[in-house]
Amino acid sequence: METSKKVKQQKKKVLLMGKSGAGKSSMRSIIFSNHVAKDVRRLGATIDVDKKRVKFLGNLLLDIWDCGGYAPDKHLVYASITDVATRQDAFTESYLTSQKSYVFGDVGVLIYVFDVESSDFTDGARGNSDRDLQTYGSIISALDEYSPNARIFTLVHKMDLVANEYRNEVIRNKTAAITARSGRFARTIGTYATSIWDETLYRAWGSIVNSLIPNLDIVEEGLKDLQRVIEAEEVVLFEQNTFLTVTRVSSEVGDENPTGDRYERLSNIIKTFKNSLSSYTESNSSHQFDSFTIKTGIFNLIINRLTYNTYVLVVFPPGEAELQCARLNILSAKEEFARIESVAEAADDDFRNLRGR
């Protein structure tokens, strides 16, 4: 039974920063606007700041500030875009000087995107510039001043351009350089290698959004109960629009699965499937299917709407009886999870009210 109690929506300010052309707007469009990778090439450069408010898990509002970055020198080759590059540089300068308190105040998360091929990411060796790292360091200082409790994530993007045999070395070296410029945030920073062409983007953004969800332990306890009742190998909870992984639980059998990136792959596959339905249903609704079932001789799999804001994926032993029992248990769990969402939201509201006294 859905509660009628109104819970105040939480707003989390998310800064998305990095130099021009690093891929910030592209990844945001793929995760939150249902674009596919091949379509984001048409996106132009961001000038100043592009603000987008995204509703996530019901009461969580993400205020995403996609900030235009400085323009690399190679962008100045063509006179027709010199004015754009100048405006980008001016905005970068302004948010580090006159607009610091406005841009960096009350930030929940900073996401800084580094282009893996950038010539501005060096330690100054071979005469190259380290402007990208300098800008990042200045942003860290501003964040320390105005939002010292913010979480920081850095994405080394476009990793598909790096040969497989060099990727581990590249991300290791860049992570070390980034950490050295992260000041007191160095111990808590999260760095991810990403690409719009594979599931790494979902892994990074899943971790980012996961850090903003209040009282996640209450939801996980509910999933553990469902997993035990169904005797499931794995239970995964997805946000209904982005299909980012909210959380998951697994049995000892599920823990033995050798595919470590399966959750991110599932996010990518299911979202692609969901988006493909719109071409057949001619619907822009994010609620295009209620359930999906796979039956094999080795396992059963169900993807089912759990609450208004979530889907649940359950993997469990094969058999028709097991399948029908799982469906009944998921149906029974819907009311409980609606209550859990409401209790978690209300508890977080109470906690924030106590802090405000």
mmCIF file of C-alpha atoms in Angstrom:
data_model
loop_
_atom_site.group_PDB
_atom_site.id
_atom_site.type_symbol
_atom_site.label_atom_id
_atom_site.label_comp_id
_atom_site.label_asym_id
_atom_site.label_seq_id
_atom_site.Cartn_x
_atom_site.Cartn_y
_atom_site.Cartn_z
ATOM 1 C CA MET A 1 0.000 0.000 0.000
ATOM 2 C CA GLU A 2 1.443 3.341 -1.079
ATOM 3 C CA THR A 3 1.713 5.863 1.709
ATOM 4 C CA SER A 4 -0.103 9.161 1.336
ATOM 5 C CA LYS A 5 2.425 10.998 3.453
ATOM 6 C CA LYS A 6 4.261 13.616 1.462
ATOM 7 C CA VAL A 7 8.015 13.560 1.923
ATOM 8 C CA LYS A 8 10.073 16.610 1.128
ATOM 9 C CA GLN A 9 12.191 16.042 -1.948
ATOM 10 C CA GLN A 10 15.947 16.069 -1.477
ATOM 11 C CA LYS A 11 18.016 18.119 -3.865
ATOM 12 C CA LYS A 12 21.610 17.174 -4.579
ATOM 13 C CA LYS A 13 23.775 19.517 -6.616
ATOM 14 C CA VAL A 14 26.045 17.622 -9.011
ATOM 15 C CA LEU A 15 28.842 19.467 -10.820
ATOM 16 C CA LEU A 16 29.976 17.919 -14.111
ATOM 17 C CA MET A 17 33.269 19.504 -15.129
ATOM 18 C CA GLY A 18 36.251 19.007 -17.416
ATOM 19 C CA LYS A 19 37.818 20.598 -20.456
ATOM 20 C CA SER A 20 35.807 21.178 -23.603
ATOM 21 C CA GLY A 21 35.456 18.028 -25.702
ATOM 22 C CA ALA A 22 36.136 15.647 -22.818
ATOM 23 C CA GLY A 23 32.711 14.010 -23.271
ATOM 24 C CA LYS A 24 30.720 15.414 -20.327
ATOM 25 C CA SER A 25 27.488 16.206 -22.166
ATOM 26 C CA SER A 26 27.651 12.958 -24.139
ATOM 27 C CA MET A 27 27.747 10.756 -21.059
ATOM 28 C CA ARG A 28 25.033 12.778 -19.343
ATOM 29 C CA SER A 29 22.785 12.369 -22.391
ATOM 30 C CA ILE A 30 23.354 8.605 -22.523
ATOM 31 C CA ILE A 31 22.630 8.053 -18.833
ATOM 32 C CA PHE A 32 19.761 10.481 -18.245
ATOM 33 C CA SER A 33 18.261 11.313 -21.664
ATOM 34 C CA ASN A 34 18.138 7.847 -23.267
ATOM 35 C CA HIS A 35 20.524 8.728 -26.095
ATOM 36 C CA VAL A 36 22.647 5.993 -27.644
ATOM 37 C CA ALA A 37 26.378 6.373 -28.175
ATOM 38 C CA LYS A 38 26.213 6.887 -31.941
ATOM 39 C CA ASP A 39 23.771 9.789 -31.561
ATOM 40 C CA VAL A 40 25.771 11.954 -29.143
ATOM 41 C CA ARG A 41 28.256 12.949 -31.836
ATOM 42 C CA ARG A 42 25.752 15.600 -32.882
ATOM 43 C CA LEU A 43 25.937 17.380 -29.529
ATOM 44 C CA GLY A 44 27.675 20.749 -29.603
ATOM 45 C CA ALA A 45 30.051 22.262 -27.081
ATOM 46 C CA THR A 46 28.550 23.461 -23.795
ATOM 47 C CA ILE A 47 28.850 27.218 -23.246
ATOM 48 C CA ASP A 48 28.599 28.529 -19.690
ATOM 49 C CA VAL A 49 26.504 26.000 -17.744
ATOM 50 C CA ASP A 50 23.686 23.687 -18.837
ATOM 51 C CA LYS A 51 21.460 22.827 -15.870
ATOM 52 C CA LYS A 52 19.269 19.736 -15.840
ATOM 53 C CA ARG A 53 17.088 18.505 -12.999
ATOM 54 C CA VAL A 54 16.704 14.733 -12.873
ATOM 55 C CA LYS A 55 14.299 12.837 -10.598
ATOM 56 C CA PHE A 56 15.892 9.713 -9.193
ATOM 57 C CA LEU A 57 14.203 7.149 -6.946
ATOM 58 C CA GLY A 58 11.165 9.282 -6.227
ATOM 59 C CA ASN A 59 12.252 11.895 -3.732
ATOM 60 C CA LEU A 60 15.858 12.447 -4.850
ATOM 61 C CA LEU A 61 16.337 15.362 -7.254
ATOM 62 C CA LEU A 62 19.705 15.653 -8.935
ATOM 63 C CA ASP A 63 20.513 19.202 -10.024
ATOM 64 C CA ILE A 64 23.148 18.458 -12.652
ATOM 65 C CA TRP A 65 25.297 21.445 -13.642
ATOM 66 C CA ASP A 66 27.057 20.569 -16.884
ATOM 67 C CA CYS A 67 29.747 23.255 -16.895
ATOM 68 C CA GLY A 68 31.498 24.314 -20.065
ATOM 69 C CA GLY A 69 35.233 23.709 -19.875
ATOM 70 C CA TYR A 70 38.221 25.578 -21.195
ATOM 71 C CA ALA A 71 38.945 25.120 -24.895
ATOM 72 C CA PRO A 72 42.162 23.298 -25.852
ATOM 73 C CA ASP A 73 44.467 25.183 -28.195
ATOM 74 C CA LYS A 74 43.643 22.845 -31.086
ATOM 75 C CA HIS A 75 40.092 24.235 -31.014
ATOM 76 C CA LEU A 76 41.426 27.638 -32.025
ATOM 77 C CA VAL A 77 42.645 26.504 -35.450
ATOM 78 C CA TYR A 78 39.422 27.570 -37.140
ATOM 79 C CA ALA A 79 38.495 31.242 -36.910
ATOM 80 C CA SER A 80 34.775 30.411 -37.021
ATOM 81 C CA ILE A 81 34.889 28.847 -33.566
ATOM 82 C CA THR A 82 37.402 31.171 -31.935
ATOM 83 C CA ASP A 83 34.583 33.163 -30.346
ATOM 84 C CA VAL A 84 33.067 30.013 -28.853
ATOM 85 C CA ALA A 85 36.430 28.980 -27.417
ATOM 86 C CA THR A 86 36.947 32.452 -25.970
ATOM 87 C CA ARG A 87 33.562 32.322 -24.250
ATOM 88 C CA GLN A 88 34.357 28.868 -22.849
ATOM 89 C CA ASP A 89 37.649 30.110 -21.404
ATOM 90 C CA ALA A 90 35.927 33.183 -19.960
ATOM 91 C CA PHE A 91 33.338 31.059 -18.196
ATOM 92 C CA THR A 92 36.015 28.751 -16.751
ATOM 93 C CA GLU A 93 37.842 31.810 -15.436
ATOM 94 C CA SER A 94 34.649 33.291 -13.962
ATOM 95 C CA TYR A 95 33.568 30.193 -12.035
ATOM 96 C CA LEU A 96 37.028 30.036 -10.469
ATOM 97 C CA THR A 97 36.972 33.725 -9.508
ATOM 98 C CA SER A 98 33.866 35.919 -9.383
ATOM 99 C CA GLN A 99 31.299 33.074 -9.353
ATOM 100 C CA LYS A 100 33.059 30.683 -6.983
ATOM 101 C CA SER A 101 30.501 30.790 -4.193
ATOM 102 C CA TYR A 102 27.610 30.445 -6.667
ATOM 103 C CA VAL A 103 29.076 27.483 -8.547
ATOM 104 C CA PHE A 104 30.790 25.610 -5.720
ATOM 105 C CA GLY A 105 28.363 26.271 -2.871
ATOM 106 C CA ASP A 106 26.195 23.441 -1.529
ATOM 107 C CA VAL A 107 27.664 20.780 -3.854
ATOM 108 C CA GLY A 108 26.842 17.134 -3.163
ATOM 109 C CA VAL A 109 29.086 15.588 -5.831
ATOM 110 C CA LEU A 110 31.784 16.805 -8.212
ATOM 111 C CA ILE A 111 32.411 14.718 -11.325
ATOM 112 C CA TYR A 112 35.527 15.794 -13.212
ATOM 113 C CA VAL A 113 36.040 14.234 -16.642
ATOM 114 C CA PHE A 114 39.551 13.843 -18.061
ATOM 115 C CA ASP A 115 40.047 13.077 -21.754
ATOM 116 C CA VAL A 116 42.493 10.166 -21.800
ATOM 117 C CA GLU A 117 44.155 11.555 -24.959
ATOM 118 C CA SER A 118 44.470 15.119 -23.699
ATOM 119 C CA SER A 119 47.867 16.722 -24.253
ATOM 120 C CA ASP A 120 47.024 18.998 -21.307
ATOM 121 C CA PHE A 121 47.250 16.110 -18.847
ATOM 122 C CA THR A 122 50.939 15.732 -18.022
ATOM 123 C CA ASP A 123 53.363 16.446 -15.255
ATOM 124 C CA GLY A 124 54.961 19.108 -17.428
ATOM 125 C CA ALA A 125 57.358 16.652 -19.058
ATOM 126 C CA ARG A 126 58.362 16.878 -22.711
ATOM 127 C CA GLY A 127 57.260 20.498 -22.789
ATOM 128 C CA ASN A 128 53.554 19.595 -22.719
ATOM 129 C CA SER A 129 50.954 21.503 -20.725
ATOM 130 C CA ASP A 130 49.381 20.311 -17.475
ATOM 131 C CA ARG A 131 46.511 22.789 -17.764
ATOM 132 C CA ASP A 132 43.881 20.107 -17.213
ATOM 133 C CA LEU A 133 45.453 19.088 -13.901
ATOM 134 C CA GLN A 134 45.950 22.742 -12.904
ATOM 135 C CA THR A 135 42.275 23.501 -13.551
ATOM 136 C CA TYR A 136 41.275 20.405 -11.599
ATOM 137 C CA GLY A 137 43.476 21.492 -8.694
ATOM 138 C CA SER A 138 41.871 24.950 -8.665
ATOM 139 C CA ILE A 139 38.396 23.374 -8.644
ATOM 140 C CA ILE A 140 39.380 21.128 -5.735
ATOM 141 C CA SER A 141 40.534 24.176 -3.772
ATOM 142 C CA ALA A 142 37.244 25.985 -4.443
ATOM 143 C CA LEU A 143 35.256 22.910 -3.443
ATOM 144 C CA ASP A 144 37.255 22.566 -0.224
ATOM 145 C CA GLU A 145 36.357 26.154 0.604
ATOM 146 C CA TYR A 146 32.633 26.123 -0.210
ATOM 147 C CA SER A 147 31.542 22.439 -0.040
ATOM 148 C CA PRO A 148 34.047 20.544 2.133
ATOM 149 C CA ASN A 149 31.699 17.555 2.552
ATOM 150 C CA ALA A 150 31.218 16.942 -1.172
ATOM 151 C CA ARG A 151 32.066 13.597 -2.765
ATOM 152 C CA ILE A 152 34.491 13.640 -5.695
ATOM 153 C CA PHE A 153 34.602 11.276 -8.649
ATOM 154 C CA THR A 154 37.022 11.542 -11.565
ATOM 155 C CA LEU A 155 36.424 9.785 -14.868
ATOM 156 C CA VAL A 156 39.278 9.054 -17.263
ATOM 157 C CA HIS A 157 37.138 9.034 -20.375
ATOM 158 C CA LYS A 158 37.392 7.720 -23.955
ATOM 159 C CA MET A 159 39.352 4.668 -22.827
ATOM 160 C CA ASP A 160 38.224 2.874 -25.982
ATOM 161 C CA LEU A 161 40.947 4.883 -27.750
ATOM 162 C CA VAL A 162 43.644 3.121 -25.706
ATOM 163 C CA ALA A 163 44.865 -0.322 -26.765
ATOM 164 C CA ASN A 164 43.807 -3.074 -24.361
ATOM 165 C CA GLU A 165 47.356 -3.994 -23.359
ATOM 166 C CA TYR A 166 48.092 -0.435 -22.181
ATOM 167 C CA ARG A 167 44.845 0.387 -20.368
ATOM 168 C CA ASN A 168 45.845 -0.774 -16.886
ATOM 169 C CA GLU A 169 49.089 1.166 -17.020
ATOM 170 C CA VAL A 170 47.392 4.302 -18.347
ATOM 171 C CA ILE A 171 44.667 4.340 -15.694
ATOM 172 C CA ARG A 172 47.215 3.595 -12.951
ATOM 173 C CA ASN A 173 49.426 6.530 -13.967
ATOM 174 C CA LYS A 174 46.549 8.953 -14.398
ATOM 175 C CA THR A 175 44.976 7.928 -11.096
ATOM 176 C CA ALA A 176 48.267 8.684 -9.339
ATOM 177 C CA ALA A 177 48.497 12.121 -10.983
ATOM 178 C CA ILE A 178 44.875 12.945 -10.136
ATOM 179 C CA THR A 179 45.251 11.814 -6.534
ATOM 180 C CA ALA A 180 48.330 14.012 -6.125
ATOM 181 C CA ARG A 181 46.219 17.068 -7.053
ATOM 182 C CA SER A 182 43.206 16.151 -4.909
ATOM 183 C CA GLY A 183 44.320 17.682 -1.620
ATOM 184 C CA ARG A 184 42.494 16.390 1.448
ATOM 185 C CA PHE A 185 39.948 14.626 -0.801
ATOM 186 C CA ALA A 186 42.662 12.223 -2.004
ATOM 187 C CA ARG A 187 41.706 9.427 0.425
ATOM 188 C CA THR A 188 38.036 9.336 -0.594
ATOM 189 C CA ILE A 189 38.142 10.143 -4.296
ATOM 190 C CA GLY A 190 36.788 7.574 -6.764
ATOM 191 C CA THR A 191 38.482 7.277 -10.170
ATOM 192 C CA TYR A 192 36.983 5.266 -13.045
ATOM 193 C CA ALA A 193 38.035 4.422 -16.586
ATOM 194 C CA THR A 194 35.048 5.029 -18.870
ATOM 195 C CA SER A 195 33.838 4.924 -22.453
ATOM 196 C CA ILE A 196 30.452 5.615 -24.014
ATOM 197 C CA TRP A 197 30.839 2.451 -26.080
ATOM 198 C CA ASP A 198 30.693 -0.093 -23.258
ATOM 199 C CA GLU A 199 29.329 -0.764 -19.786
ATOM 200 C CA THR A 200 32.099 1.145 -17.941
ATOM 201 C CA LEU A 201 29.985 4.296 -18.093
ATOM 202 C CA TYR A 202 27.189 2.570 -16.157
ATOM 203 C CA ARG A 203 29.647 1.273 -13.562
ATOM 204 C CA ALA A 204 30.960 4.768 -12.852
ATOM 205 C CA TRP A 205 27.593 6.545 -12.795
ATOM 206 C CA GLY A 206 26.037 3.738 -10.774
ATOM 207 C CA SER A 207 28.654 4.282 -8.069
ATOM 208 C CA ILE A 208 28.162 8.039 -8.215
ATOM 209 C CA VAL A 209 24.394 7.954 -7.832
ATOM 210 C CA ASN A 210 24.632 5.149 -5.271
ATOM 211 C CA SER A 211 26.634 7.487 -3.013
ATOM 212 C CA LEU A 212 23.679 9.911 -2.930
ATOM 213 C CA ILE A 213 20.930 7.450 -1.959
ATOM 214 C CA PRO A 214 19.899 7.802 1.709
ATOM 215 C CA ASN A 215 19.384 4.821 4.027
ATOM 216 C CA LEU A 216 20.412 2.267 1.435
ATOM 217 C CA ASP A 217 20.895 -0.350 4.159
ATOM 218 C CA ILE A 218 17.112 -0.497 4.738
ATOM 219 C CA VAL A 219 16.519 -1.317 1.062
ATOM 220 C CA GLU A 220 19.284 -3.946 1.103
ATOM 221 C CA GLU A 221 17.725 -5.717 4.077
ATOM 222 C CA GLY A 222 14.458 -5.955 2.146
ATOM 223 C CA LEU A 223 16.301 -7.433 -0.844
ATOM 224 C CA LYS A 224 18.014 -9.986 1.395
ATOM 225 C CA ASP A 225 14.629 -11.117 2.687
ATOM 226 C CA LEU A 226 13.344 -11.502 -0.879
ATOM 227 C CA GLN A 227 16.479 -13.396 -1.887
ATOM 228 C CA ARG A 228 16.103 -15.851 0.986
ATOM 229 C CA VAL A 229 12.403 -16.502 0.337
ATOM 230 C CA ILE A 230 12.910 -17.167 -3.387
ATOM 231 C CA GLU A 231 16.244 -18.942 -2.794
ATOM 232 C CA ALA A 232 17.631 -16.693 -5.508
ATOM 233 C CA GLU A 233 21.231 -16.678 -6.635
ATOM 234 C CA GLU A 234 21.101 -12.933 -7.189
ATOM 235 C CA VAL A 235 18.683 -10.038 -6.721
ATOM 236 C CA VAL A 236 19.482 -6.711 -8.379
ATOM 237 C CA LEU A 237 17.565 -3.455 -7.928
ATOM 238 C CA PHE A 238 17.543 -0.937 -10.810
ATOM 239 C CA GLU A 239 16.293 2.641 -11.006
ATOM 240 C CA GLN A 240 13.399 2.600 -13.481
ATOM 241 C CA ASN A 241 14.470 5.379 -15.850
ATOM 242 C CA THR A 242 18.261 5.150 -16.100
ATOM 243 C CA PHE A 243 18.496 1.459 -15.187
ATOM 244 C CA LEU A 244 21.525 2.245 -13.072
ATOM 245 C CA THR A 245 22.121 -0.394 -10.409
ATOM 246 C CA VAL A 246 20.850 0.839 -7.036
ATOM 247 C CA THR A 247 22.070 -2.166 -5.053
ATOM 248 C CA ARG A 248 22.179 -5.971 -5.178
ATOM 249 C CA VAL A 249 22.455 -9.057 -2.980
ATOM 250 C CA SER A 250 23.547 -12.579 -3.824
ATOM 251 C CA SER A 251 23.847 -16.069 -2.359
ATOM 252 C CA GLU A 252 27.098 -18.035 -2.077
ATOM 253 C CA VAL A 253 26.354 -19.482 -5.521
ATOM 254 C CA GLY A 254 25.841 -15.999 -6.958
ATOM 255 C CA ASP A 255 29.110 -14.826 -5.419
ATOM 256 C CA GLU A 256 30.941 -17.465 -7.475
ATOM 257 C CA ASN A 257 29.860 -15.877 -10.772
ATOM 258 C CA PRO A 258 33.145 -15.044 -12.563
ATOM 259 C CA THR A 259 31.685 -12.133 -14.579
ATOM 260 C CA GLY A 260 32.538 -9.179 -12.360
ATOM 261 C CA ASP A 261 30.988 -6.523 -14.595
ATOM 262 C CA ARG A 262 27.650 -8.310 -15.101
ATOM 263 C CA TYR A 263 25.612 -5.630 -13.292
ATOM 264 C CA GLU A 264 26.860 -2.878 -15.587
ATOM 265 C CA ARG A 265 26.322 -5.106 -18.627
ATOM 266 C CA LEU A 266 22.774 -5.777 -17.475
ATOM 267 C CA SER A 267 22.138 -2.032 -17.064
ATOM 268 C CA ASN A 268 23.331 -1.416 -20.602
ATOM 269 C CA ILE A 269 21.423 -4.355 -22.154
ATOM 270 C CA ILE A 270 18.134 -3.751 -20.349
ATOM 271 C CA LYS A 271 18.140 -0.026 -21.039
ATOM 272 C CA THR A 272 18.842 -0.680 -24.720
ATOM 273 C CA PHE A 273 15.960 -3.164 -24.776
ATOM 274 C CA LYS A 274 13.645 -0.700 -23.008
ATOM 275 C CA ASN A 275 14.547 2.095 -25.416
ATOM 276 C CA SER A 276 14.025 -0.163 -28.436
ATOM 277 C CA LEU A 277 10.444 -0.774 -27.301
ATOM 278 C CA SER A 278 9.607 2.881 -27.873
ATOM 279 C CA SER A 279 10.173 2.459 -31.619
ATOM 280 C CA TYR A 280 7.434 -0.193 -31.664
ATOM 281 C CA THR A 281 5.031 1.288 -29.123
ATOM 282 C CA GLU A 282 5.527 4.901 -30.304
ATOM 283 C CA SER A 283 5.687 5.838 -26.659
ATOM 284 C CA ASN A 284 8.072 8.168 -24.874
ATOM 285 C CA SER A 285 7.057 6.759 -21.501
ATOM 286 C CA SER A 286 9.811 5.383 -19.289
ATOM 287 C CA HIS A 287 7.388 2.615 -18.184
ATOM 288 C CA GLN A 288 7.365 0.537 -21.350
ATOM 289 C CA PHE A 289 7.313 -2.916 -19.825
ATOM 290 C CA ASP A 290 6.125 -4.398 -16.563
ATOM 291 C CA SER A 291 7.923 -7.732 -16.553
ATOM 292 C CA PHE A 292 10.286 -9.883 -18.582
ATOM 293 C CA THR A 293 10.992 -13.600 -18.064
ATOM 294 C CA ILE A 294 13.679 -15.987 -19.311
ATOM 295 C CA LYS A 295 13.273 -19.742 -18.674
ATOM 296 C CA THR A 296 16.138 -22.169 -19.330
ATOM 297 C CA GLY A 297 17.147 -25.593 -18.126
ATOM 298 C CA ILE A 298 19.870 -24.007 -15.993
ATOM 299 C CA PHE A 299 18.169 -20.992 -14.417
ATOM 300 C CA ASN A 300 15.100 -18.744 -14.396
ATOM 301 C CA LEU A 301 15.342 -14.968 -14.645
ATOM 302 C CA ILE A 302 12.662 -12.368 -13.982
ATOM 303 C CA ILE A 303 12.833 -8.606 -14.446
ATOM 304 C CA ASN A 304 9.779 -7.077 -12.808
ATOM 305 C CA ARG A 305 8.477 -3.689 -11.755
ATOM 306 C CA LEU A 306 8.902 -3.534 -7.983
ATOM 307 C CA THR A 307 7.858 0.028 -7.078
ATOM 308 C CA TYR A 308 6.981 3.095 -9.117
ATOM 309 C CA ASN A 309 10.694 4.007 -9.118
ATOM 310 C CA THR A 310 12.405 0.623 -9.411
ATOM 311 C CA TYR A 311 12.705 -2.684 -11.237
ATOM 312 C CA VAL A 312 14.052 -5.872 -9.679
ATOM 313 C CA LEU A 313 15.999 -8.610 -11.452
ATOM 314 C CA VAL A 314 15.945 -12.067 -9.833
ATOM 315 C CA VAL A 315 18.005 -15.100 -10.889
ATOM 316 C CA PHE A 316 16.928 -18.403 -9.324
ATOM 317 C CA PRO A 317 16.852 -22.201 -9.960
ATOM 318 C CA PRO A 318 14.977 -23.627 -12.983
ATOM 319 C CA GLY A 319 11.496 -25.120 -12.924
ATOM 320 C CA GLU A 320 7.906 -24.015 -13.504
ATOM 321 C CA ALA A 321 6.969 -24.297 -9.832
ATOM 322 C CA GLU A 322 9.960 -22.168 -8.842
ATOM 323 C CA LEU A 323 8.986 -19.576 -11.456
ATOM 324 C CA GLN A 324 5.405 -19.239 -10.257
ATOM 325 C CA CYS A 325 6.480 -19.064 -6.599
ATOM 326 C CA ALA A 326 8.980 -16.325 -7.454
ATOM 327 C CA ARG A 327 6.308 -14.306 -9.249
ATOM 328 C CA LEU A 328 3.999 -14.558 -6.240
ATOM 329 C CA ASN A 329 6.758 -13.529 -3.846
ATOM 330 C CA ILE A 330 7.739 -10.532 -5.974
ATOM 331 C CA LEU A 331 4.084 -9.495 -6.118
ATOM 332 C CA SER A 332 3.862 -9.778 -2.325
ATOM 333 C CA ALA A 333 7.097 -7.808 -1.916
ATOM 334 C CA LYS A 334 5.827 -4.796 -3.870
ATOM 335 C CA GLU A 335 3.785 -3.459 -0.968
ATOM 336 C CA GLU A 336 6.653 -3.975 1.464
ATOM 337 C CA PHE A 337 9.165 -2.195 -0.763
ATOM 338 C CA ALA A 338 6.783 0.725 -1.282
ATOM 339 C CA ARG A 339 6.643 0.974 2.517
ATOM 340 C CA ILE A 340 10.457 0.675 2.794
ATOM 341 C CA GLU A 341 10.917 3.525 0.309
ATOM 342 C CA SER A 342 8.531 5.709 2.295
ATOM 343 C CA VAL A 343 10.126 4.848 5.653
ATOM 344 C CA ALA A 344 13.613 5.494 4.283
ATOM 345 C CA GLU A 345 12.564 8.847 2.842
ATOM 346 C CA ALA A 346 10.776 9.885 6.047
ATOM 347 C CA ALA A 347 13.687 8.767 8.231
ATOM 348 C CA ASP A 348 16.106 10.819 6.160
ATOM 349 C CA ASP A 349 13.773 13.818 6.441
ATOM 350 C CA ASP A 350 13.697 13.435 10.236
ATOM 351 C CA PHE A 351 17.479 13.170 10.375
ATOM 352 C CA ARG A 352 17.952 16.321 8.328
ATOM 353 C CA ASN A 353 15.439 18.172 10.528
ATOM 354 C CA LEU A 354 17.407 17.155 13.645
ATOM 355 C CA ARG A 355 20.619 18.420 12.085
ATOM 356 C CA GLY A 356 18.934 21.714 11.306
ATOM 357 C CA ARG A 357 17.982 22.378 14.942
#
